[in-house]
Each structure stands twice: as C-alpha cells, then as structure tokens.
C-alpha cells in the first residue's frame, strides 16, 4: 500500500508533481489543532517521503484559513499515548507513569523528539503557512527548512500564560533573534508574515491566493538540484547551528519547560495554569485579522 492510500484521518499525503510530496493538515474545522494522532500521521508521511527516492522535496501545508492553532487541548479526537497510533519512534517509554515522569516522556516523544527528527530529515522541506500558527503550530513550521508565508500569516507563542517558558521545541532565539524572542514570549503577541521575513524566520511572503502555487514552484525549482548536493547542504547548515550549541540549548530549555509544568502541578494541580487556555483563546480572537490581512479592530 502506497503512502497516499494509507488511511490518514488528520492529514492528506499528496504528490502535486513528479518529485514533490505534500503533507496537508486536514482539520480546518478545528483550525488544524494537533493531537497525538496527527503528529504520528505527519511523522509517518514524512518517513514515507524520505524513503521514496522519487520524492526530492516535501511541502507541509494546511487546509482552511489557519495553519495550526496549536495543540488540541479541548478536542477528544486523536488523543492518546505514543503507541496508540504507531510504534513510538524516539526510544523514550514510560508514557503512562504518574506525575511529571509520564508527561515528560510523552513530550520527549511527540513534541521535542519529532521536531528534532523532522529537522534532521535529509531532504529539503518547505512549510507553507497561512493565517495563524499559534504555539504548537510553530512546531510544524520551525523544524522545516524553508518557510513560505502568505501576507495574512501570524506567528505566536503565548504559552508563558500557562506558566511555562514557551513551546517544547524551544528555538525562538534561533528563529527570530534573542530580543524578539523575549518580546514574543513575554507579551504572547504575534509576529506578522512581513515582520517574520525581516527577522529571517520566513523566506518569502506571497499573496494568499498565490501561496500554493508559489510554494510548489519553489519546491519544483529545488527538486531539480542533485539530491546529494541538497542533502549535504542541509546537513552543513544544520551542523553550523549544532556547532553553536543549538541541540544543547533546546535540551536545556526542555528541562526548564518541565520545571514549569511540575511547578504548575504543585501550585494548581494541573500541568498548566488553569486559566491559560481561555486567555489564549480570547487573545487569538482579538488578534484575528480582517480578510485583507489588516488587524481587526475588535474581537
Ligand atoms: Zn509541555
């Protein structure tokens, strides 16, 4: 059974042209909120693309007006533990252990583990982003090599309001620089597509109606390059970041992230500040852009 025929429920795996694969987040009714099942499906689709020699470049895009509203905190669909939707990939284990132990193991596997695994996959990957990418939504953007955004795209990590440092794949300072990283974390405010481009986080900004074609054209251009050259170029850039301590910095921040979760468990009896989700939801509504991409005046 080819990967395109696999019974994915949260994503679609497409082949828009001969040497390009495209993974589409397919929960627009839930603003592409991520659950464990979706993350395993993305991982399986990326794995299939990497093992298919006819695929030279992989696009990650999303159906609907918003790329991803982050982790699905409220929905019941697709929840579960590593192992429920495919074999665990990162060699962690202990997901059902009580207290912080099981929670940390879960996030080591499906959040930090997957992001790092995807970041190091050998073929070029392009994230194609419209609308909002909130919190965990950034973890479906930042691990990939190139970011094409439409003019209405907005990027934010408001999870300080949960009493933790930021999302589990903590690469903010690498992505937007240390000053902007602090501002986006301290305020929870979003960064626009244009601002993200100026900060070096986004490669290209295009009109919303051109997002799909512009991303595909870029993928097809890259796909013509020798695969070995692409692989070596990707590894070399990643190793340049690794030589500056990127992996160690991510691991250190992940430890602090779980200090935050553990502290909330002691203080509130839940892994995140209990009012955080509502605060983020109301902020997301207030930030919602008008159709033309300008900022909404009110919620
Ligand atoms: Zn967490």
PDB file of C-alpha atoms and ligand atoms in Angstrom:
ATOM      1  CA  UNK A   1       0.000   0.000   0.000  1.00  0.00           C
ATOM      2  CA  UNK A   2       1.473   3.312  -1.050  1.00  0.00           C
ATOM      3  CA  UNK A   3       1.534   6.077   1.480  1.00  0.00           C
ATOM      4  CA  UNK A   4      -1.056   8.056  -0.481  1.00  0.00           C
ATOM      5  CA  UNK A   5      -3.534   5.237   0.093  1.00  0.00           C
ATOM      6  CA  UNK A   6      -2.877   4.983   3.803  1.00  0.00           C
ATOM      7  CA  UNK A   7      -5.916   5.730   5.911  1.00  0.00           C
ATOM      8  CA  UNK A   8      -4.746   9.068   7.230  1.00  0.00           C
ATOM      9  CA  UNK A   9      -7.538  10.892   9.070  1.00  0.00           C
ATOM     10  CA  UNK A  10      -5.854  14.088  10.235  1.00  0.00           C
ATOM     11  CA  UNK A  11      -3.696  14.829   7.176  1.00  0.00           C
ATOM     12  CA  UNK A  12      -3.512  14.160   3.440  1.00  0.00           C
ATOM     13  CA  UNK A  13      -0.436  12.947   1.602  1.00  0.00           C
ATOM     14  CA  UNK A  14      -0.313  14.295  -1.943  1.00  0.00           C
ATOM     15  CA  UNK A  15       2.020  14.225  -4.923  1.00  0.00           C
ATOM     16  CA  UNK A  16       1.383  17.575  -6.643  1.00  0.00           C
ATOM     17  CA  UNK A  17       4.208  16.976  -9.121  1.00  0.00           C
ATOM     18  CA  UNK A  18       6.687  14.296 -10.114  1.00  0.00           C
ATOM     19  CA  UNK A  19       9.346  14.939  -7.483  1.00  0.00           C
ATOM     20  CA  UNK A  20       7.400  16.814  -4.821  1.00  0.00           C
ATOM     21  CA  UNK A  21       5.361  15.370  -1.943  1.00  0.00           C
ATOM     22  CA  UNK A  22       2.915  17.490   0.037  1.00  0.00           C
ATOM     23  CA  UNK A  23       1.530  16.849   3.502  1.00  0.00           C
ATOM     24  CA  UNK A  24      -1.641  18.828   4.231  1.00  0.00           C
ATOM     25  CA  UNK A  25      -3.020  19.293   7.726  1.00  0.00           C
ATOM     26  CA  UNK A  26      -6.678  18.431   7.171  1.00  0.00           C
ATOM     27  CA  UNK A  27      -8.611  19.552  10.238  1.00  0.00           C
ATOM     28  CA  UNK A  28      -9.670  23.039   9.158  1.00  0.00           C
ATOM     29  CA  UNK A  29     -12.826  22.820  11.282  1.00  0.00           C
ATOM     30  CA  UNK A  30     -10.533  22.598  14.324  1.00  0.00           C
ATOM     31  CA  UNK A  31      -8.078  25.186  12.926  1.00  0.00           C
ATOM     32  CA  UNK A  32      -5.736  22.241  12.386  1.00  0.00           C
ATOM     33  CA  UNK A  33      -5.241  21.762  16.094  1.00  0.00           C
ATOM     34  CA  UNK A  34      -2.746  18.979  16.651  1.00  0.00           C
ATOM     35  CA  UNK A  35      -3.357  15.799  18.549  1.00  0.00           C
ATOM     36  CA  UNK A  36      -1.212  12.726  19.047  1.00  0.00           C
ATOM     37  CA  UNK A  37      -2.750  11.009  16.038  1.00  0.00           C
ATOM     38  CA  UNK A  38      -1.998  13.949  13.738  1.00  0.00           C
ATOM     39  CA  UNK A  39       1.622  14.060  14.862  1.00  0.00           C
ATOM     40  CA  UNK A  40       2.067  10.332  14.202  1.00  0.00           C
ATOM     41  CA  UNK A  41       0.445  10.716  10.803  1.00  0.00           C
ATOM     42  CA  UNK A  42       2.779  13.590   9.909  1.00  0.00           C
ATOM     43  CA  UNK A  43       5.729  11.538  11.101  1.00  0.00           C
ATOM     44  CA  UNK A  44       4.642   8.528   9.032  1.00  0.00           C
ATOM     45  CA  UNK A  45       4.081  10.671   5.944  1.00  0.00           C
ATOM     46  CA  UNK A  46       7.473  12.361   6.290  1.00  0.00           C
ATOM     47  CA  UNK A  47       9.092   8.970   6.763  1.00  0.00           C
ATOM     48  CA  UNK A  48       7.427   7.694   3.601  1.00  0.00           C
ATOM     49  CA  UNK A  49       8.565  10.767   1.660  1.00  0.00           C
ATOM     50  CA  UNK A  50      12.132  10.326   2.864  1.00  0.00           C
ATOM     51  CA  UNK A  51      12.155   6.672   1.831  1.00  0.00           C
ATOM     52  CA  UNK A  52      10.689   7.340  -1.615  1.00  0.00           C
ATOM     53  CA  UNK A  53      13.560   8.170  -3.969  1.00  0.00           C
ATOM     54  CA  UNK A  54      11.210   9.852  -6.426  1.00  0.00           C
ATOM     55  CA  UNK A  55      10.448  12.499  -3.777  1.00  0.00           C
ATOM     56  CA  UNK A  56      13.073  15.251  -3.755  1.00  0.00           C
ATOM     57  CA  UNK A  57      11.291  17.956  -1.757  1.00  0.00           C
ATOM     58  CA  UNK A  58       8.454  17.854   0.797  1.00  0.00           C
ATOM     59  CA  UNK A  59       5.899  20.618   1.437  1.00  0.00           C
ATOM     60  CA  UNK A  60       3.942  20.900   4.683  1.00  0.00           C
ATOM     61  CA  UNK A  61       0.776  22.936   4.246  1.00  0.00           C
ATOM     62  CA  UNK A  62      -2.660  23.262   5.798  1.00  0.00           C
ATOM     63  CA  UNK A  63      -6.308  23.360   4.731  1.00  0.00           C
ATOM     64  CA  UNK A  64      -8.510  26.268   5.718  1.00  0.00           C
ATOM     65  CA  UNK A  65      -7.899  29.819   6.890  1.00  0.00           C
ATOM     66  CA  UNK A  66      -5.387  28.927   9.632  1.00  0.00           C
ATOM     67  CA  UNK A  67      -2.228  26.841   9.533  1.00  0.00           C
ATOM     68  CA  UNK A  68      -2.490  25.483  13.085  1.00  0.00           C
ATOM     69  CA  UNK A  69      -3.924  26.729  16.346  1.00  0.00           C
ATOM     70  CA  UNK A  70      -1.503  24.586  18.336  1.00  0.00           C
ATOM     71  CA  UNK A  71      -2.080  21.538  20.447  1.00  0.00           C
ATOM     72  CA  UNK A  72      -5.659  20.331  20.697  1.00  0.00           C
ATOM     73  CA  UNK A  73      -6.371  20.903  24.364  1.00  0.00           C
ATOM     74  CA  UNK A  74     -10.133  20.520  24.286  1.00  0.00           C
ATOM     75  CA  UNK A  75     -10.898  18.045  21.484  1.00  0.00           C
ATOM     76  CA  UNK A  76     -11.351  14.347  22.180  1.00  0.00           C
ATOM     77  CA  UNK A  77     -10.385  13.048  18.714  1.00  0.00           C
ATOM     78  CA  UNK A  78      -6.916  11.688  18.173  1.00  0.00           C
ATOM     79  CA  UNK A  79      -5.839  11.907  21.786  1.00  0.00           C
ATOM     80  CA  UNK A  80      -3.789   9.139  23.264  1.00  0.00           C
ATOM     81  CA  UNK A  81      -0.356   7.947  24.091  1.00  0.00           C
ATOM     82  CA  UNK A  82       2.609   7.148  21.899  1.00  0.00           C
ATOM     83  CA  UNK A  83       1.938   3.621  20.692  1.00  0.00           C
ATOM     84  CA  UNK A  84      -1.775   4.203  20.118  1.00  0.00           C
ATOM     85  CA  UNK A  85      -1.200   5.461  16.571  1.00  0.00           C
ATOM     86  CA  UNK A  86       2.008   3.710  15.583  1.00  0.00           C
ATOM     87  CA  UNK A  87       5.143   2.451  17.258  1.00  0.00           C
ATOM     88  CA  UNK A  88       6.941   5.012  19.453  1.00  0.00           C
ATOM     89  CA  UNK A  89       9.838   6.459  17.466  1.00  0.00           C
ATOM     90  CA  UNK A  90      12.217   8.103  19.901  1.00  0.00           C
ATOM     91  CA  UNK A  91      13.047   5.277  22.323  1.00  0.00           C
ATOM     92  CA  UNK A  92      11.665   7.047  25.382  1.00  0.00           C
ATOM     93  CA  UNK A  93       8.994   4.893  27.083  1.00  0.00           C
ATOM     94  CA  UNK A  94       7.211   5.444  30.397  1.00  0.00           C
ATOM     95  CA  UNK A  95       4.300   7.412  28.918  1.00  0.00           C
ATOM     96  CA  UNK A  96       1.774   6.142  31.450  1.00  0.00           C
ATOM     97  CA  UNK A  97       3.947   6.788  34.507  1.00  0.00           C
ATOM     98  CA  UNK A  98       2.359   9.126  37.072  1.00  0.00           C
ATOM     99  CA  UNK A  99       3.392  12.689  37.803  1.00  0.00           C
ATOM    100  CA  UNK A 100       5.862  14.576  35.692  1.00  0.00           C
ATOM    101  CA  UNK A 101       7.564  11.373  34.543  1.00  0.00           C
ATOM    102  CA  UNK A 102       4.897  10.263  32.086  1.00  0.00           C
ATOM    103  CA  UNK A 103       4.178  13.801  30.894  1.00  0.00           C
ATOM    104  CA  UNK A 104       7.848  14.457  30.189  1.00  0.00           C
ATOM    105  CA  UNK A 105       8.180  11.128  28.360  1.00  0.00           C
ATOM    106  CA  UNK A 106       5.157  11.969  26.186  1.00  0.00           C
ATOM    107  CA  UNK A 107       6.594  15.366  25.229  1.00  0.00           C
ATOM    108  CA  UNK A 108      10.064  13.900  24.657  1.00  0.00           C
ATOM    109  CA  UNK A 109       8.497  11.596  22.089  1.00  0.00           C
ATOM    110  CA  UNK A 110       5.822  13.548  20.233  1.00  0.00           C
ATOM    111  CA  UNK A 111       6.945  17.159  20.652  1.00  0.00           C
ATOM    112  CA  UNK A 112      10.675  17.562  21.094  1.00  0.00           C
ATOM    113  CA  UNK A 113      11.582  14.184  19.642  1.00  0.00           C
ATOM    114  CA  UNK A 114       9.507  14.501  16.494  1.00  0.00           C
ATOM    115  CA  UNK A 115      10.568  18.119  15.868  1.00  0.00           C
ATOM    116  CA  UNK A 116      14.237  17.266  16.110  1.00  0.00           C
ATOM    117  CA  UNK A 117      13.772  14.169  13.965  1.00  0.00           C
ATOM    118  CA  UNK A 118      11.950  16.162  11.288  1.00  0.00           C
ATOM    119  CA  UNK A 119      14.548  18.942  11.415  1.00  0.00           C
ATOM    120  CA  UNK A 120      17.234  16.413  10.580  1.00  0.00           C
ATOM    121  CA  UNK A 121      15.478  14.528   7.794  1.00  0.00           C
ATOM    122  CA  UNK A 122      17.762  14.501   4.765  1.00  0.00           C
ATOM    123  CA  UNK A 123      15.556  16.073   2.077  1.00  0.00           C
ATOM    124  CA  UNK A 124      14.565  19.740   1.774  1.00  0.00           C
ATOM    125  CA  UNK A 125      11.261  20.567   3.471  1.00  0.00           C
ATOM    126  CA  UNK A 126       9.121  23.679   2.980  1.00  0.00           C
ATOM    127  CA  UNK A 127       6.434  24.929   5.355  1.00  0.00           C
ATOM    128  CA  UNK A 128       3.630  26.783   3.571  1.00  0.00           C
ATOM    129  CA  UNK A 129       1.802  28.936   6.111  1.00  0.00           C
ATOM    130  CA  UNK A 130      -1.397  30.990   6.072  1.00  0.00           C
ATOM    131  CA  UNK A 131      -3.383  32.512   8.912  1.00  0.00           C
ATOM    132  CA  UNK A 132      -2.377  31.700  12.425  1.00  0.00           C
ATOM    133  CA  UNK A 133       0.407  29.465  13.663  1.00  0.00           C
ATOM    134  CA  UNK A 134      -0.028  29.527  17.413  1.00  0.00           C
ATOM    135  CA  UNK A 135       2.209  27.845  19.999  1.00  0.00           C
ATOM    136  CA  UNK A 136       2.400  24.164  18.932  1.00  0.00           C
ATOM    137  CA  UNK A 137       1.645  25.448  15.412  1.00  0.00           C
ATOM    138  CA  UNK A 138       5.188  26.811  15.389  1.00  0.00           C
ATOM    139  CA  UNK A 139       6.433  23.264  15.888  1.00  0.00           C
ATOM    140  CA  UNK A 140       5.028  22.423  12.455  1.00  0.00           C
ATOM    141  CA  UNK A 141       6.900  25.376  10.944  1.00  0.00           C
ATOM    142  CA  UNK A 142      10.268  25.704  12.658  1.00  0.00           C
ATOM    143  CA  UNK A 143      11.594  22.155  12.102  1.00  0.00           C
ATOM    144  CA  UNK A 144      11.324  22.616   8.350  1.00  0.00           C
ATOM    145  CA  UNK A 145      13.951  24.170   6.130  1.00  0.00           C
ATOM    146  CA  UNK A 146      12.207  26.971   4.279  1.00  0.00           C
ATOM    147  CA  UNK A 147       9.087  28.946   5.204  1.00  0.00           C
ATOM    148  CA  UNK A 148       6.783  30.477   2.603  1.00  0.00           C
ATOM    149  CA  UNK A 149       4.042  32.551   4.226  1.00  0.00           C
ATOM    150  CA  UNK A 150       1.010  34.356   2.884  1.00  0.00           C
ATOM    151  CA  UNK A 151       0.528  38.005   3.826  1.00  0.00           C
ATOM    152  CA  UNK A 152      -2.061  37.135   6.472  1.00  0.00           C
ATOM    153  CA  UNK A 153       0.199  34.695   8.352  1.00  0.00           C
ATOM    154  CA  UNK A 154       0.816  35.349  12.043  1.00  0.00           C
ATOM    155  CA  UNK A 155       3.152  33.515  14.367  1.00  0.00           C
ATOM    156  CA  UNK A 156       2.843  33.496  18.145  1.00  0.00           C
ATOM    157  CA  UNK A 157       3.819  31.547  21.227  1.00  0.00           C
ATOM    158  CA  UNK A 158       1.568  32.710  24.078  1.00  0.00           C
ATOM    159  CA  UNK A 159       2.205  29.765  26.422  1.00  0.00           C
ATOM    160  CA  UNK A 160       4.021  31.799  29.075  1.00  0.00           C
ATOM    161  CA  UNK A 161       0.458  32.346  30.239  1.00  0.00           C
ATOM    162  CA  UNK A 162       0.407  28.605  31.033  1.00  0.00           C
ATOM    163  CA  UNK A 163       3.287  29.169  33.453  1.00  0.00           C
ATOM    164  CA  UNK A 164       5.921  27.568  31.212  1.00  0.00           C
ATOM    165  CA  UNK A 165       8.723  29.089  29.149  1.00  0.00           C
ATOM    166  CA  UNK A 166       7.399  28.512  25.630  1.00  0.00           C
ATOM    167  CA  UNK A 167       6.694  25.590  23.321  1.00  0.00           C
ATOM    168  CA  UNK A 168       8.625  22.370  23.779  1.00  0.00           C
ATOM    169  CA  UNK A 169      10.796  22.838  20.671  1.00  0.00           C
ATOM    170  CA  UNK A 170      12.439  25.939  22.084  1.00  0.00           C
ATOM    171  CA  UNK A 171      14.245  27.532  19.151  1.00  0.00           C
ATOM    172  CA  UNK A 172      12.756  31.024  19.425  1.00  0.00           C
ATOM    173  CA  UNK A 173      16.076  32.832  19.782  1.00  0.00           C
ATOM    174  CA  UNK A 174      17.474  30.945  16.782  1.00  0.00           C
ATOM    175  CA  UNK A 175      14.420  31.751  14.689  1.00  0.00           C
ATOM    176  CA  UNK A 176      13.752  35.423  15.438  1.00  0.00           C
ATOM    177  CA  UNK A 177      16.804  36.609  17.403  1.00  0.00           C
ATOM    178  CA  UNK A 178      17.082  36.913  21.167  1.00  0.00           C
ATOM    179  CA  UNK A 179      15.415  40.339  21.587  1.00  0.00           C
ATOM    180  CA  UNK A 180      12.329  39.484  19.560  1.00  0.00           C
ATOM    181  CA  UNK A 181      12.220  36.033  21.163  1.00  0.00           C
ATOM    182  CA  UNK A 182      11.881  37.630  24.580  1.00  0.00           C
ATOM    183  CA  UNK A 183       9.244  40.095  23.361  1.00  0.00           C
ATOM    184  CA  UNK A 184       7.118  37.420  21.682  1.00  0.00           C
ATOM    185  CA  UNK A 185       7.318  35.206  24.771  1.00  0.00           C
ATOM    186  CA  UNK A 186       6.811  37.948  27.378  1.00  0.00           C
ATOM    187  CA  UNK A 187       3.810  39.513  25.584  1.00  0.00           C
ATOM    188  CA  UNK A 188       2.374  36.500  23.756  1.00  0.00           C
ATOM    189  CA  UNK A 189       1.786  38.800  20.776  1.00  0.00           C
ATOM    190  CA  UNK A 190       2.018  37.568  17.217  1.00  0.00           C
ATOM    191  CA  UNK A 191       4.621  38.364  14.604  1.00  0.00           C
ATOM    192  CA  UNK A 192       3.276  39.181  11.144  1.00  0.00           C
ATOM    193  CA  UNK A 193       4.494  37.461   7.993  1.00  0.00           C
ATOM    194  CA  UNK A 194       6.342  40.570   6.861  1.00  0.00           C
ATOM    195  CA  UNK A 195       7.961  41.061  10.257  1.00  0.00           C
ATOM    196  CA  UNK A 196       8.936  37.380  10.350  1.00  0.00           C
ATOM    197  CA  UNK A 197      10.566  37.802   6.938  1.00  0.00           C
ATOM    198  CA  UNK A 198      12.538  40.815   8.146  1.00  0.00           C
ATOM    199  CA  UNK A 199      13.661  38.781  11.162  1.00  0.00           C
ATOM    200  CA  UNK A 200      14.865  35.948   8.921  1.00  0.00           C
ATOM    201  CA  UNK A 201      12.253  33.469  10.134  1.00  0.00           C
ATOM    202  CA  UNK A 202      10.271  33.479   6.873  1.00  0.00           C
ATOM    203  CA  UNK A 203      11.881  33.190   3.444  1.00  0.00           C
ATOM    204  CA  UNK A 204       9.137  34.557   1.221  1.00  0.00           C
ATOM    205  CA  UNK A 205       5.825  36.362   1.682  1.00  0.00           C
ATOM    206  CA  UNK A 206       3.217  35.972  -1.053  1.00  0.00           C
ATOM    207  CA  UNK A 207      -0.447  36.829  -1.577  1.00  0.00           C
ATOM    208  CA  UNK A 208      -2.850  34.349  -0.016  1.00  0.00           C
ATOM    209  CA  UNK A 209      -4.173  33.243  -3.380  1.00  0.00           C
ATOM    210  CA  UNK A 210      -0.612  32.575  -4.583  1.00  0.00           C
ATOM    211  CA  UNK A 211       0.561  30.571  -1.568  1.00  0.00           C
ATOM    212  CA  UNK A 212       0.016  27.108  -3.011  1.00  0.00           C
ATOM    213  CA  UNK A 213       1.470  27.872  -6.459  1.00  0.00           C
ATOM    214  CA  UNK A 214       4.423  29.882  -5.114  1.00  0.00           C
ATOM    215  CA  UNK A 215       5.347  27.132  -2.663  1.00  0.00           C
ATOM    216  CA  UNK A 216       5.060  24.452  -5.326  1.00  0.00           C
ATOM    217  CA  UNK A 217       7.138  26.471  -7.815  1.00  0.00           C
ATOM    218  CA  UNK A 218       9.890  26.866  -5.225  1.00  0.00           C
ATOM    219  CA  UNK A 219       9.745  23.151  -4.391  1.00  0.00           C
ATOM    220  CA  UNK A 220       9.975  22.216  -8.073  1.00  0.00           C
ATOM    221  CA  UNK A 221      12.958  24.508  -8.580  1.00  0.00           C
ATOM    222  CA  UNK A 222      14.788  22.943  -5.623  1.00  0.00           C
ATOM    223  CA  UNK A 223      13.776  19.448  -6.748  1.00  0.00           C
ATOM    224  CA  UNK A 224      15.852  19.879  -9.930  1.00  0.00           C
ATOM    225  CA  UNK A 225      19.084  20.099  -7.924  1.00  0.00           C
ATOM    226  CA  UNK A 226      21.165  16.960  -7.322  1.00  0.00           C
ATOM    227  CA  UNK A 227      19.795  15.151  -4.293  1.00  0.00           C
ATOM    228  CA  UNK A 228      23.262  14.595  -2.842  1.00  0.00           C
ATOM    229  CA  UNK A 229      24.070  18.307  -3.045  1.00  0.00           C
ATOM    230  CA  UNK A 230      20.793  19.165  -1.327  1.00  0.00           C
ATOM    231  CA  UNK A 231      21.374  16.626   1.414  1.00  0.00           C
ATOM    232  CA  UNK A 232      24.912  17.842   2.072  1.00  0.00           C
ATOM    233  CA  UNK A 233      23.854  21.498   2.024  1.00  0.00           C
ATOM    234  CA  UNK A 234      21.075  20.817   4.532  1.00  0.00           C
ATOM    235  CA  UNK A 235      23.362  18.838   6.816  1.00  0.00           C
ATOM    236  CA  UNK A 236      26.019  21.540   6.637  1.00  0.00           C
ATOM    237  CA  UNK A 237      23.662  24.358   7.609  1.00  0.00           C
ATOM    238  CA  UNK A 238      22.189  22.257  10.425  1.00  0.00           C
ATOM    239  CA  UNK A 239      25.663  21.363  11.648  1.00  0.00           C
ATOM    240  CA  UNK A 240      26.588  25.068  11.639  1.00  0.00           C
ATOM    241  CA  UNK A 241      23.751  25.606  14.112  1.00  0.00           C
ATOM    242  CA  UNK A 242      24.698  22.492  16.070  1.00  0.00           C
ATOM    243  CA  UNK A 243      28.285  23.740  16.369  1.00  0.00           C
ATOM    244  CA  UNK A 244      26.852  26.861  18.043  1.00  0.00           C
ATOM    245  CA  UNK A 245      25.102  24.693  20.628  1.00  0.00           C
ATOM    246  CA  UNK A 246      21.573  24.532  19.229  1.00  0.00           C
ATOM    247  CA  UNK A 247      20.860  20.971  20.388  1.00  0.00           C
ATOM    248  CA  UNK A 248      22.172  21.583  23.908  1.00  0.00           C
ATOM    249  CA  UNK A 249      20.207  24.829  24.187  1.00  0.00           C
ATOM    250  CA  UNK A 250      16.991  23.055  23.139  1.00  0.00           C
ATOM    251  CA  UNK A 251      17.553  20.264  25.668  1.00  0.00           C
ATOM    252  CA  UNK A 252      18.227  22.769  28.445  1.00  0.00           C
ATOM    253  CA  UNK A 253      15.051  24.737  27.676  1.00  0.00           C
ATOM    254  CA  UNK A 254      13.063  21.485  27.570  1.00  0.00           C
ATOM    255  CA  UNK A 255      14.214  20.748  31.126  1.00  0.00           C
ATOM    256  CA  UNK A 256      13.027  24.206  32.196  1.00  0.00           C
ATOM    257  CA  UNK A 257       9.734  23.618  30.352  1.00  0.00           C
ATOM    258  CA  UNK A 258       9.120  20.590  32.569  1.00  0.00           C
ATOM    259  CA  UNK A 259      10.146  22.530  35.652  1.00  0.00           C
ATOM    260  CA  UNK A 260       7.297  24.874  34.654  1.00  0.00           C
ATOM    261  CA  UNK A 261       4.823  22.022  34.219  1.00  0.00           C
ATOM    262  CA  UNK A 262       5.907  20.447  37.528  1.00  0.00           C
ATOM    263  CA  UNK A 263       5.551  23.773  39.333  1.00  0.00           C
ATOM    264  CA  UNK A 264       2.008  24.190  37.970  1.00  0.00           C
ATOM    265  CA  UNK A 265       1.165  20.677  39.175  1.00  0.00           C
ATOM    266  CA  UNK A 266       2.252  21.653  42.694  1.00  0.00           C
ATOM    267  CA  UNK A 267       0.581  25.066  42.677  1.00  0.00           C
ATOM    268  CA  UNK A 268      -2.617  24.324  40.701  1.00  0.00           C
ATOM    269  CA  UNK A 269      -2.818  20.550  40.473  1.00  0.00           C
ATOM    270  CA  UNK A 270      -2.688  20.728  36.675  1.00  0.00           C
ATOM    271  CA  UNK A 271       0.263  20.817  34.284  1.00  0.00           C
ATOM    272  CA  UNK A 272      -0.614  24.309  33.051  1.00  0.00           C
ATOM    273  CA  UNK A 273      -2.064  27.433  34.627  1.00  0.00           C
ATOM    274  CA  UNK A 274      -5.821  26.644  34.628  1.00  0.00           C
ATOM    275  CA  UNK A 275      -6.987  29.943  33.090  1.00  0.00           C
ATOM    276  CA  UNK A 276      -4.287  29.925  30.400  1.00  0.00           C
ATOM    277  CA  UNK A 277      -6.319  28.258  27.642  1.00  0.00           C
ATOM    278  CA  UNK A 278      -9.143  30.806  27.906  1.00  0.00           C
ATOM    279  CA  UNK A 279      -6.683  33.697  27.913  1.00  0.00           C
ATOM    280  CA  UNK A 280      -5.002  32.380  24.774  1.00  0.00           C
ATOM    281  CA  UNK A 281      -8.352  31.789  23.088  1.00  0.00           C
ATOM    282  CA  UNK A 282      -9.566  35.314  23.741  1.00  0.00           C
ATOM    283  CA  UNK A 283      -6.264  36.750  22.563  1.00  0.00           C
ATOM    284  CA  UNK A 284      -6.421  34.670  19.392  1.00  0.00           C
ATOM    285  CA  UNK A 285      -9.896  36.048  18.669  1.00  0.00           C
ATOM    286  CA  UNK A 286      -8.806  39.622  19.367  1.00  0.00           C
ATOM    287  CA  UNK A 287      -5.824  39.220  17.034  1.00  0.00           C
ATOM    288  CA  UNK A 288      -7.883  37.772  14.218  1.00  0.00           C
ATOM    289  CA  UNK A 289      -7.072  39.656  11.043  1.00  0.00           C
ATOM    290  CA  UNK A 290      -9.597  41.001   8.604  1.00  0.00           C
ATOM    291  CA  UNK A 291      -9.881  39.307   5.239  1.00  0.00           C
ATOM    292  CA  UNK A 292      -7.476  41.815   3.712  1.00  0.00           C
ATOM    293  CA  UNK A 293      -4.857  40.938   6.336  1.00  0.00           C
ATOM    294  CA  UNK A 294      -5.218  44.181   8.320  1.00  0.00           C
ATOM    295  CA  UNK A 295      -5.614  43.907  12.029  1.00  0.00           C
ATOM    296  CA  UNK A 296      -9.125  43.546  13.402  1.00  0.00           C
ATOM    297  CA  UNK A 297     -10.297  46.494  15.483  1.00  0.00           C
ATOM    298  CA  UNK A 298     -12.172  44.374  17.974  1.00  0.00           C
ATOM    299  CA  UNK A 299     -12.922  40.763  18.795  1.00  0.00           C
TER     300      UNK A 299
HETATM  301 ZN1  LIG B   1       4.616  20.935  27.578  1.00  0.00          ZN
END
